[in-house]
XYZ file of N, CA, C and O in Angstrom:
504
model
N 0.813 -1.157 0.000
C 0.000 0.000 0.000
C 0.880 1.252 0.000
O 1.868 1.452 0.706
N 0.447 1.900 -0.738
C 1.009 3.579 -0.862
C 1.373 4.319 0.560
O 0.573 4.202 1.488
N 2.252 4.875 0.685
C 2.721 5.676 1.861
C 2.016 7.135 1.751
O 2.153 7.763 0.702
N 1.189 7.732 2.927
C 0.812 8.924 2.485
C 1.727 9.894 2.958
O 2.772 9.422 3.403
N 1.593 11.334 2.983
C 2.303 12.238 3.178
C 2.586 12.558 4.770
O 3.523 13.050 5.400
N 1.442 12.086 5.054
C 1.264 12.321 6.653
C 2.490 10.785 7.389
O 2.222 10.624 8.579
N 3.242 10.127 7.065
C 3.929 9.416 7.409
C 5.383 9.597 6.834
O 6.330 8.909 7.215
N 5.463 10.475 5.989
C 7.090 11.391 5.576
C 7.902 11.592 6.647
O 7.445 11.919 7.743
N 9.110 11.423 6.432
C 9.952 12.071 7.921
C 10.033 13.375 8.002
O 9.702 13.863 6.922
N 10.323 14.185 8.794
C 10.455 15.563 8.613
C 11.412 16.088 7.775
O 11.267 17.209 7.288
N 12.650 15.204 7.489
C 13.603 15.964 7.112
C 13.553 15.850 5.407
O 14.252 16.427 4.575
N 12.626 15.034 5.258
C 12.339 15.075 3.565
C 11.558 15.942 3.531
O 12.059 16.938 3.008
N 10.137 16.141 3.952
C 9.422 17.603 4.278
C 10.156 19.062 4.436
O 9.899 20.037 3.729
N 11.139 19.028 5.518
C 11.593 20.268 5.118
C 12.962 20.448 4.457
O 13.435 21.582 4.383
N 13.478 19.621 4.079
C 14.429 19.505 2.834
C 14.401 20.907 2.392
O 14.931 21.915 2.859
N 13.420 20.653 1.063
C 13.412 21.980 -0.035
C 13.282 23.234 0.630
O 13.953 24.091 0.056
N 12.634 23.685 1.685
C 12.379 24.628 2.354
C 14.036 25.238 2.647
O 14.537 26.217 2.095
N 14.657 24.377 3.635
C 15.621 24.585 3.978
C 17.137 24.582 2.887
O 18.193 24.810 3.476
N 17.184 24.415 1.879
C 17.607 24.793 0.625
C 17.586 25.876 -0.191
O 18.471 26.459 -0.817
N 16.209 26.072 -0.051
C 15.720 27.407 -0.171
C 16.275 28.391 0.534
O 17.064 29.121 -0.067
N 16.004 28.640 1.934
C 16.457 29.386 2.968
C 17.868 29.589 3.032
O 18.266 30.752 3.102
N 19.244 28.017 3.009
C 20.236 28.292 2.471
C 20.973 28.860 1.680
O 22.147 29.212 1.803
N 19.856 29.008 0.357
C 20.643 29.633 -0.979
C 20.110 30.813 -1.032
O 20.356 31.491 -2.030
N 19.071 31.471 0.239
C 18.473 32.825 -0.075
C 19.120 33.590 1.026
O 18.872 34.792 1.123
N 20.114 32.870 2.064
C 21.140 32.998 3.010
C 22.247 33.832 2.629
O 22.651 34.950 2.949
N 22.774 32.491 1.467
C 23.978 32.757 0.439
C 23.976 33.765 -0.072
O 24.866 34.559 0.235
N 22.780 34.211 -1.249
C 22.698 35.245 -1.562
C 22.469 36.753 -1.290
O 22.647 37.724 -2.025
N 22.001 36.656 0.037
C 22.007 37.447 0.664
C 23.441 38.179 1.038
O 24.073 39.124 0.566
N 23.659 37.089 2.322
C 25.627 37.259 2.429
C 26.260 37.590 1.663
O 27.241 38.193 2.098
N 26.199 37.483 0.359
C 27.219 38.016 -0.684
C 27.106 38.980 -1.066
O 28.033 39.634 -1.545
N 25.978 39.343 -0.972
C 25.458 40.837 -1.835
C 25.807 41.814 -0.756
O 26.240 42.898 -1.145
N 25.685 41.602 0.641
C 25.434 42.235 1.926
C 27.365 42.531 1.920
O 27.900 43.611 2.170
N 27.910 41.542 1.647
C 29.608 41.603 1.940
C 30.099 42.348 0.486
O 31.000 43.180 0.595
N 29.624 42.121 -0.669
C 29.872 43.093 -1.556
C 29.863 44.645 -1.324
O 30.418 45.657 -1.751
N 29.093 44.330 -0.572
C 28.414 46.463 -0.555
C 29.067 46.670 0.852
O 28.736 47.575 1.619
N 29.710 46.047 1.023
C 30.840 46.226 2.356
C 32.110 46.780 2.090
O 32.630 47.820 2.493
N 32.669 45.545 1.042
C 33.484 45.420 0.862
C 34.128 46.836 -0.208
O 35.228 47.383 -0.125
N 32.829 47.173 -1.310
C 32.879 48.208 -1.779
C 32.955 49.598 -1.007
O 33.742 50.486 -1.337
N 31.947 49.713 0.188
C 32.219 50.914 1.032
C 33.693 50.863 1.645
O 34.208 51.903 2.055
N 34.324 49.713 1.698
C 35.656 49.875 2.692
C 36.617 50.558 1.220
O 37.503 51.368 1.490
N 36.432 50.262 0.041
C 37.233 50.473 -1.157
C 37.206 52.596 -0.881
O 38.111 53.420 -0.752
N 35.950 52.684 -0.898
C 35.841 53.878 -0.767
C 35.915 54.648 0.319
O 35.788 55.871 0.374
N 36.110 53.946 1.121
C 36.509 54.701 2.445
C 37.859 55.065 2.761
O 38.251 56.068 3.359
N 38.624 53.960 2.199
C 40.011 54.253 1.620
C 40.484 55.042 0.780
O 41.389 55.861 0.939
N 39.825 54.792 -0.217
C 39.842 56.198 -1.467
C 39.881 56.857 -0.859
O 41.042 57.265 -0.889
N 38.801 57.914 0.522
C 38.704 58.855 0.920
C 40.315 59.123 1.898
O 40.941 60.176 2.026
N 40.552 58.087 2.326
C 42.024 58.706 3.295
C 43.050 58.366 2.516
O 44.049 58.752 3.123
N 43.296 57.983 1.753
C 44.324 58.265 0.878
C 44.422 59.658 -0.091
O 45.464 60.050 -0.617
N 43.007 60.357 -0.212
C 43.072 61.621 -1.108
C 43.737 62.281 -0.060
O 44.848 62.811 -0.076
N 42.695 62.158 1.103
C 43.151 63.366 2.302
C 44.517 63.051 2.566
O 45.362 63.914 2.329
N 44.906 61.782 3.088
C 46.774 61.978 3.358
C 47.698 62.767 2.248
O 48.576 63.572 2.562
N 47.281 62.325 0.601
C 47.814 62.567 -0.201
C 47.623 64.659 -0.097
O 48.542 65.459 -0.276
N 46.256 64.974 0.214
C 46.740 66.553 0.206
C 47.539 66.753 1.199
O 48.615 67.243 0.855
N 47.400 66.535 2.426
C 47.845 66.895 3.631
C 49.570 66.702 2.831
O 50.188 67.766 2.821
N 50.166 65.751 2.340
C 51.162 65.512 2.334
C 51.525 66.943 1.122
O 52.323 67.792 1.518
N 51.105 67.055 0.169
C 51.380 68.455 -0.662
C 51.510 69.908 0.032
O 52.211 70.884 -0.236
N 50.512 69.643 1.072
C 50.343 70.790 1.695
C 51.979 70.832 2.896
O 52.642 71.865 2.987
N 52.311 69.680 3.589
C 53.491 69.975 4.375
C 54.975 69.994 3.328
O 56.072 70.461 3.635
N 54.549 69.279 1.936
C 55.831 69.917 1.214
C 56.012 71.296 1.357
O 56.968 71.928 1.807
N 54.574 71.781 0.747
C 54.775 72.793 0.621
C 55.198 73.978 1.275
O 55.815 74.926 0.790
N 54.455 73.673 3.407
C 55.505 74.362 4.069
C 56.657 74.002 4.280
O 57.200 74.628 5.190
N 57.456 72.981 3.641
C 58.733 72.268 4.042
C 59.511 73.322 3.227
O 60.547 73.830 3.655
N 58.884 73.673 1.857
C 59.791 74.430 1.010
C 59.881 75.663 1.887
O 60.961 76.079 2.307
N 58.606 76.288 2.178
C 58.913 77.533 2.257
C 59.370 77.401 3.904
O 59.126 78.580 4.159
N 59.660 77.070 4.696
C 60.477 77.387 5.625
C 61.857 76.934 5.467
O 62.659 77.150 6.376
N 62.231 76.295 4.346
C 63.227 75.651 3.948
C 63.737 77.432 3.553
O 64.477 78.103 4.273
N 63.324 77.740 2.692
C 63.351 79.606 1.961
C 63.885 80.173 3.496
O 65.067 80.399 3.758
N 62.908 80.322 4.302
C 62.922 81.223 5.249
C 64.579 81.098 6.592
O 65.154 81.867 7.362
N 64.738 79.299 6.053
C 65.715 79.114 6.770
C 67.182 79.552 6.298
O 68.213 79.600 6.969
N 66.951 79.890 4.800
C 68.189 80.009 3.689
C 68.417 81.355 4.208
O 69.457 81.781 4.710
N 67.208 82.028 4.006
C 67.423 83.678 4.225
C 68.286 83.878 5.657
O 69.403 84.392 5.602
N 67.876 83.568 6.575
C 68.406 83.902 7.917
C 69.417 83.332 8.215
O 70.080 83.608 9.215
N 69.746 82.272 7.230
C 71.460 82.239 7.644
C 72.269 82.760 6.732
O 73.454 82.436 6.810
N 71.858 83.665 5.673
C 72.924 83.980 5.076
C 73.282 85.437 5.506
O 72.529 86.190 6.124
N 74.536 85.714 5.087
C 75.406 86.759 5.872
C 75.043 87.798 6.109
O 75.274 88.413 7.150
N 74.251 88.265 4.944
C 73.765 90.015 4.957
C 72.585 89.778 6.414
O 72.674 90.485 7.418
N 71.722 88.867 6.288
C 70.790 89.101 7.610
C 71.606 88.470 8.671
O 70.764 88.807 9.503
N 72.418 87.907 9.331
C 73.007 87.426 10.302
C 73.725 88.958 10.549
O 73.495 89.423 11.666
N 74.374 89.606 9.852
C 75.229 91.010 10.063
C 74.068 92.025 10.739
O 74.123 92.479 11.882
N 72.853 92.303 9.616
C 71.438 92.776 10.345
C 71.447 92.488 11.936
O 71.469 93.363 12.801
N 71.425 91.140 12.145
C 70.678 90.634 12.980
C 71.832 91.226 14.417
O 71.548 91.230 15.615
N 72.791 91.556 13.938
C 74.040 90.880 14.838
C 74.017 92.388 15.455
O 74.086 92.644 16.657
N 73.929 93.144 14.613
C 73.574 94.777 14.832
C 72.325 95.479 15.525
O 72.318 96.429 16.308
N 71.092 94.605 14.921
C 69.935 94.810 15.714
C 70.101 94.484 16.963
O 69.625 95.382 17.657
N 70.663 93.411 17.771
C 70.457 92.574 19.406
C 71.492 93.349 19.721
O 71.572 93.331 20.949
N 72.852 94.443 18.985
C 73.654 94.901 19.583
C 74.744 94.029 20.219
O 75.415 94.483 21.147
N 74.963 92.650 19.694
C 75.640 91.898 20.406
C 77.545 92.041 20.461
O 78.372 91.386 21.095
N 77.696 93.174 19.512
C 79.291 93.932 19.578
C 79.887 93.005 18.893
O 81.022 93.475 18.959
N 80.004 92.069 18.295
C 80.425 91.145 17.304
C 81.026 91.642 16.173
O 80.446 92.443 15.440
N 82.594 91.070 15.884
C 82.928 91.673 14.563
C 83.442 90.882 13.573
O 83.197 89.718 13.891
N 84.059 90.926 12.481
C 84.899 90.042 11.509
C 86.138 89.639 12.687
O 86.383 90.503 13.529
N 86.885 88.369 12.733
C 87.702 88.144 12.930
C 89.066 88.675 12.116
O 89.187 88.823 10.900
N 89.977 88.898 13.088
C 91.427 89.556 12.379
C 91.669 88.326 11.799
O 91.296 87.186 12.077
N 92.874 89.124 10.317
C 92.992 87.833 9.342
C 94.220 87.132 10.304
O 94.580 86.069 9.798
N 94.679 87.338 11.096
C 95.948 87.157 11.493
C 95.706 85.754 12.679
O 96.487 84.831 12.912
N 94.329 86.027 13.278
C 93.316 84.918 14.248
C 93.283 83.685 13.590
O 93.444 82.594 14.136
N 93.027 83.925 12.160
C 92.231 82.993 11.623
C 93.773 81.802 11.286
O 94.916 82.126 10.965
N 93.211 80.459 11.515
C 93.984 79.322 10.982
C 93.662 78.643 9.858
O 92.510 78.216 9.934
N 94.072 78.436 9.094
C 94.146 77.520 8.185
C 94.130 76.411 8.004
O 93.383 76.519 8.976
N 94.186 75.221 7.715
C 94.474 73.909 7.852
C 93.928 73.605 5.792
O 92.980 73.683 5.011
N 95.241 73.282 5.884
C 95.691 72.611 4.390
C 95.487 71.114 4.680
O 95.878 70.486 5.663
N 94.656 70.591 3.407
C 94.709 68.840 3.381
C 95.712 68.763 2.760
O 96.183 69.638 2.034
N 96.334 67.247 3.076
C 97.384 66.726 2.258
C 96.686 66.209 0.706
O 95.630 65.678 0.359
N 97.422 66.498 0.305
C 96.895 65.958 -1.323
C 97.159 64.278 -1.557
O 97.971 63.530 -1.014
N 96.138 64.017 -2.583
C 95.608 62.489 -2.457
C 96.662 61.684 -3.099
O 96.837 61.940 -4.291
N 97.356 60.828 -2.612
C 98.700 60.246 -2.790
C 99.572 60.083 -2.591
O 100.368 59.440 -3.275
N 99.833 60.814 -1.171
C 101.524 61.531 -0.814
C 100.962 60.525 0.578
O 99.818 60.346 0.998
N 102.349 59.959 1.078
C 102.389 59.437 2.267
C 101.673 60.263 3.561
O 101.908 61.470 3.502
N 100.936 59.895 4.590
C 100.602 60.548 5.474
C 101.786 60.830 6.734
O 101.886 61.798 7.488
N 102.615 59.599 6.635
C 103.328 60.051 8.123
C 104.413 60.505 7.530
O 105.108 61.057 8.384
N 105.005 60.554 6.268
C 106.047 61.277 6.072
C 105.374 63.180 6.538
O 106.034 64.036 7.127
N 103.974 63.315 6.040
C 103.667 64.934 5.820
C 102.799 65.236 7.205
O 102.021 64.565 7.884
N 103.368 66.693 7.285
C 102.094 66.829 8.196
C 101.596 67.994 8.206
O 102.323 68.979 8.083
N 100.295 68.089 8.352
C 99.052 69.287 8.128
C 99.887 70.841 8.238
O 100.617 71.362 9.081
N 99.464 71.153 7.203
C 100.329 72.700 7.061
C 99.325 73.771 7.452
O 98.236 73.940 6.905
N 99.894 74.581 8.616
C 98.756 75.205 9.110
C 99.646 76.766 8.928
O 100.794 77.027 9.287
N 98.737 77.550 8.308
C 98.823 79.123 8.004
C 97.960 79.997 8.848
O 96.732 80.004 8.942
N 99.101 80.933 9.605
C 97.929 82.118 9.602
C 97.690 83.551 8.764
O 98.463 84.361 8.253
N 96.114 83.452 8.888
C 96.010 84.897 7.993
C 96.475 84.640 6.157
O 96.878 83.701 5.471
N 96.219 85.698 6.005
C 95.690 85.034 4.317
C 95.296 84.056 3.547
O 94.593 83.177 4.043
N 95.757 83.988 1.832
C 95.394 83.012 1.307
C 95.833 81.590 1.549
O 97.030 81.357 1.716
N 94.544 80.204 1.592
C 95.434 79.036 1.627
C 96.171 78.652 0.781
O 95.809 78.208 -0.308
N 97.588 78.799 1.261
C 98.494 78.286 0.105
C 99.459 76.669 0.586
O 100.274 77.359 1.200
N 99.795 75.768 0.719
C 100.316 74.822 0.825
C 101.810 74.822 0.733
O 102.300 74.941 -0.389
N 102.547 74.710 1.712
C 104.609 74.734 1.209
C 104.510 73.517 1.126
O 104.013 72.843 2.028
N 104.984 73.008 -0.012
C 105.589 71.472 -0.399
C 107.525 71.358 0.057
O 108.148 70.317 -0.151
């Protein structure tokens, strides 16, 4: 005699159901992690533009205090400067000043030794 429906096990009954539910799971999850995965793409986009200006923008004060640092050490404003604070500062006498000559590239070192001048041009006695 024929088996009716009412004597099925459950798990053939809800089989298809639950197949269903699995693959409407699946599809779900994927679509749900796509549009994730895409917002994280663009969320990145977004901090990489911003680091990338930020980073143009500190070249750009890098240069110009780089400028500002050139100016203030060179001589004409250090002389300014030296005059403004009044600090009584002058050229050194040429006669103060030392010299120190390198040995030239090839000549024994302990036969020679460092030729030191004062005042004027560096000139070297061989």
């Amino acid at each position: 005699m024929a088996r009716n429906r009412k004597y099925q096990s459950a798990a053939i009954r809800f089989g298809p159901a639950l197949k269903a539910f699995l693959l409407c799971l699946f599809i779900g999850g994927s679509g749900l992690g796509y549009v994730w995965q895409k917002n994280q793409i663009f969320e990145l986009g977004q901090r990489i533009k911003k680091r990338e200006l930020q980073l143009e923008m500190l070249k750009r004060q890098n240069k110009n205090l780089s400028g500002q640092v050139n100016v203030l050490r060179s001589p004409p404003e250090l002389e300014a400067r030296v005059r403004r604070l009044n600090l009584g500062l002058a050229p050194p006498q040429p006669e103060l000043v030392l010299r120190l000559v390198e040995p030239v590239a090839g000549t024994n070192l302990n036969q020679r030794q460092p030729t030191v001048e004062r005042g004027g041009p560096m000139l070297a006695q061989h």
